[in-house]
mmCIF file of C-alpha atoms in Angstrom:
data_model
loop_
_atom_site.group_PDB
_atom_site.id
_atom_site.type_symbol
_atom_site.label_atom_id
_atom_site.label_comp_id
_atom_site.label_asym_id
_atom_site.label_seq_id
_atom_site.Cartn_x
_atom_site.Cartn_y
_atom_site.Cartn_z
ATOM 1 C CA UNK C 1 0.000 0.000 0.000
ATOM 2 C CA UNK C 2 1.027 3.730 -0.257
ATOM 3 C CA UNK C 3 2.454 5.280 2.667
ATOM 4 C CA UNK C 4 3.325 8.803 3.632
ATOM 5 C CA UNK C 5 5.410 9.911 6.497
ATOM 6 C CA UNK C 6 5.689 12.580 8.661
ATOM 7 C CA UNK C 7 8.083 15.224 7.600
ATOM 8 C CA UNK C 8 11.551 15.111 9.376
ATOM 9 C CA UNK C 9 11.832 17.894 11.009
ATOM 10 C CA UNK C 10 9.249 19.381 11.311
ATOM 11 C CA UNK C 11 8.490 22.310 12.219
ATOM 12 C CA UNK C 12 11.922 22.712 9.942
ATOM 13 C CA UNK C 13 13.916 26.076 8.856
ATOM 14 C CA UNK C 14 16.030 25.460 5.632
ATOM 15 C CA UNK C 15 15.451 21.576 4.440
ATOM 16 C CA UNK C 16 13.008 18.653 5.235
ATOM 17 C CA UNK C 17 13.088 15.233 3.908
ATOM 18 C CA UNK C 18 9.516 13.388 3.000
ATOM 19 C CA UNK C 19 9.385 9.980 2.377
ATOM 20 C CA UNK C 20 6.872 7.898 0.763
ATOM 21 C CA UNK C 21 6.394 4.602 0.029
ATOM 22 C CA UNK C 22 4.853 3.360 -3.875
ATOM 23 C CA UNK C 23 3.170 -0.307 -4.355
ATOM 24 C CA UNK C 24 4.289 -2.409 -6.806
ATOM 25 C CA UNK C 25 1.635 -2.141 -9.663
ATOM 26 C CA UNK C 26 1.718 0.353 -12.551
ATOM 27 C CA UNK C 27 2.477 0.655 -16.278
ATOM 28 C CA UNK C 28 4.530 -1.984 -17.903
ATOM 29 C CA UNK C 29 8.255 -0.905 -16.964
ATOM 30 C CA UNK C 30 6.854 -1.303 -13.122
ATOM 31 C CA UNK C 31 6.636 2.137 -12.770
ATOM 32 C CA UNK C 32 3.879 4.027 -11.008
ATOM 33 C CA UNK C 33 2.849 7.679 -11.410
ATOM 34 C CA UNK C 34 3.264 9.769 -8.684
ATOM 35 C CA UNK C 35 2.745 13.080 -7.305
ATOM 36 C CA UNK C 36 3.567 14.757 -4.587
ATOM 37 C CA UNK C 37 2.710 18.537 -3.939
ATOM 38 C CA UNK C 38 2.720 21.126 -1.582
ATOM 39 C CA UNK C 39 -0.178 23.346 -0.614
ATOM 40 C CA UNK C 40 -0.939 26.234 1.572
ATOM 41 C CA UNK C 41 -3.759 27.179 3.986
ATOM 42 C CA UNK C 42 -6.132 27.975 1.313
ATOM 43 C CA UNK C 43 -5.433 24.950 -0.699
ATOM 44 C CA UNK C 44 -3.475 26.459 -3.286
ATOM 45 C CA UNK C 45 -0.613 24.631 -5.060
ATOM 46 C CA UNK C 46 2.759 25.818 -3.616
ATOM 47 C CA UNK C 47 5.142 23.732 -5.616
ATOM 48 C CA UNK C 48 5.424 20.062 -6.983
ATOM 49 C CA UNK C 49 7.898 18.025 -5.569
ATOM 50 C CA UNK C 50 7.703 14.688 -7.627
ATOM 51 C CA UNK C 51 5.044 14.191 -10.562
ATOM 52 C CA UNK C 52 5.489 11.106 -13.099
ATOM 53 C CA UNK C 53 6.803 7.604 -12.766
ATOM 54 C CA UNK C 54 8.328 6.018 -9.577
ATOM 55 C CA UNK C 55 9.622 2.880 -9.147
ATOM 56 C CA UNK C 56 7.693 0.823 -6.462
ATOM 57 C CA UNK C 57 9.432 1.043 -2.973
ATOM 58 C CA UNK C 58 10.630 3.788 -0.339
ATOM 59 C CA UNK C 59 11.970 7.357 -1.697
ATOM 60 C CA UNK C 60 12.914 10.599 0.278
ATOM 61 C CA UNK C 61 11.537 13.989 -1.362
ATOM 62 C CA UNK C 62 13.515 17.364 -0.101
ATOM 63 C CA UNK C 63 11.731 20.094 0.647
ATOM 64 C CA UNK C 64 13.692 23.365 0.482
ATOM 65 C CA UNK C 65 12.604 26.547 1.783
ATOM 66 C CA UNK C 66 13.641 28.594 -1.288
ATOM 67 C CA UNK C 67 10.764 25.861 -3.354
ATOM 68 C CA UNK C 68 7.953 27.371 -0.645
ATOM 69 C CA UNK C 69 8.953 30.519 -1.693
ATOM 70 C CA UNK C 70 6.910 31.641 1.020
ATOM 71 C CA UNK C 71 6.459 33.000 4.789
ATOM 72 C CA UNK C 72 7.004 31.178 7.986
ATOM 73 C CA UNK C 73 3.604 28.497 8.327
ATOM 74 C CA UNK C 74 1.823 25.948 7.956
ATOM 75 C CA UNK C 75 1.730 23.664 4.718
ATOM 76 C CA UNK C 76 0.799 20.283 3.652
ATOM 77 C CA UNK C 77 1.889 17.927 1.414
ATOM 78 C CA UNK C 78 -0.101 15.706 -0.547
ATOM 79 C CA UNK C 79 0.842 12.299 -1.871
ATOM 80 C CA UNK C 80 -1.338 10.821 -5.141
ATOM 81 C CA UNK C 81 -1.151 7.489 -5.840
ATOM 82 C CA UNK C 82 -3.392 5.865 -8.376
ATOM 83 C CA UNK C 83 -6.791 6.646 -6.937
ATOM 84 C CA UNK C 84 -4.860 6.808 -3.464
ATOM 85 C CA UNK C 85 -4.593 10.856 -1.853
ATOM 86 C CA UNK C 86 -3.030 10.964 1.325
ATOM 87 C CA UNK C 87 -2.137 14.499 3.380
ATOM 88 C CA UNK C 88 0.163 15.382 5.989
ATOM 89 C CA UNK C 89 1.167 18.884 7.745
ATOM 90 C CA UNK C 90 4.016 20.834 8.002
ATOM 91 C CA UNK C 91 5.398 23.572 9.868
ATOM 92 C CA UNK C 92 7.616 26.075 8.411
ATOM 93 C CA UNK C 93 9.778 28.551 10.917
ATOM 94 C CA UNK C 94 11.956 30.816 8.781
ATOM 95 C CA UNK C 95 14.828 31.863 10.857
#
C-alpha cells in the first residue's frame, strides 16, 4: 500500500526530507505515477515536488525553503497514488 510519512523535522527552517512509500503495480516498466505537492492554507498549489513515474518502494523527497517561496507556516503535502490521496502537515519557521 502507499504510505506517507511525517516530515523530518518538522516544524523545519532550511530543508526537510519526506518519504513515501509506492506499491508495486503500474504501467509496464513497473513504474507508477506519482505526485507529490505542496499546498498552503487555502489549498493552493505551492510547488510540486515529484510528478510522473516512480519505481515501487521507499523514496525521500527534499523540501527546500527557497521551493515554498513563502512565509514562515503551515503547509501540507499531498501524496497521489493511483486513486490513493493521502495528506500530511508541516510547519515552516523561517529563521
Amino acid at each position: 500500500a502507499a504510505r506517507l510519512w511525517s516530515c523530518v523535522p518538522s516544524p523545519f527552517s532550511r530543508t526537510a526530507e519526506i518519504r513515501y512509500q509506492v506499491p508495486t503495480r503500474g504501467t509496464g516498466d513497473g513504474t507508477v505515477p506519482v505526485r507529490l505537492a505542496v499546498f498552503d492554507l487555502r489549498g493552493r498549489l505551492v510547488t510540486t515536488l515529484v510528478n510522473g513515474p516512480v519505481a515501487p518502494g521507499v523514496h525521500t523527497a527534499t523540501i527546500d525553503r527557497a521551493a515554498l517561496d513563502a512565509g514562515s507556516g503551515i503547509y501540507f503535502y499531498r501524496l497521489e497514488i493511483g486513486g490513493t490521496a493521502i495528506t500530511r502537515k508541516l510547519v515552516m519557521l523561517r529563521p
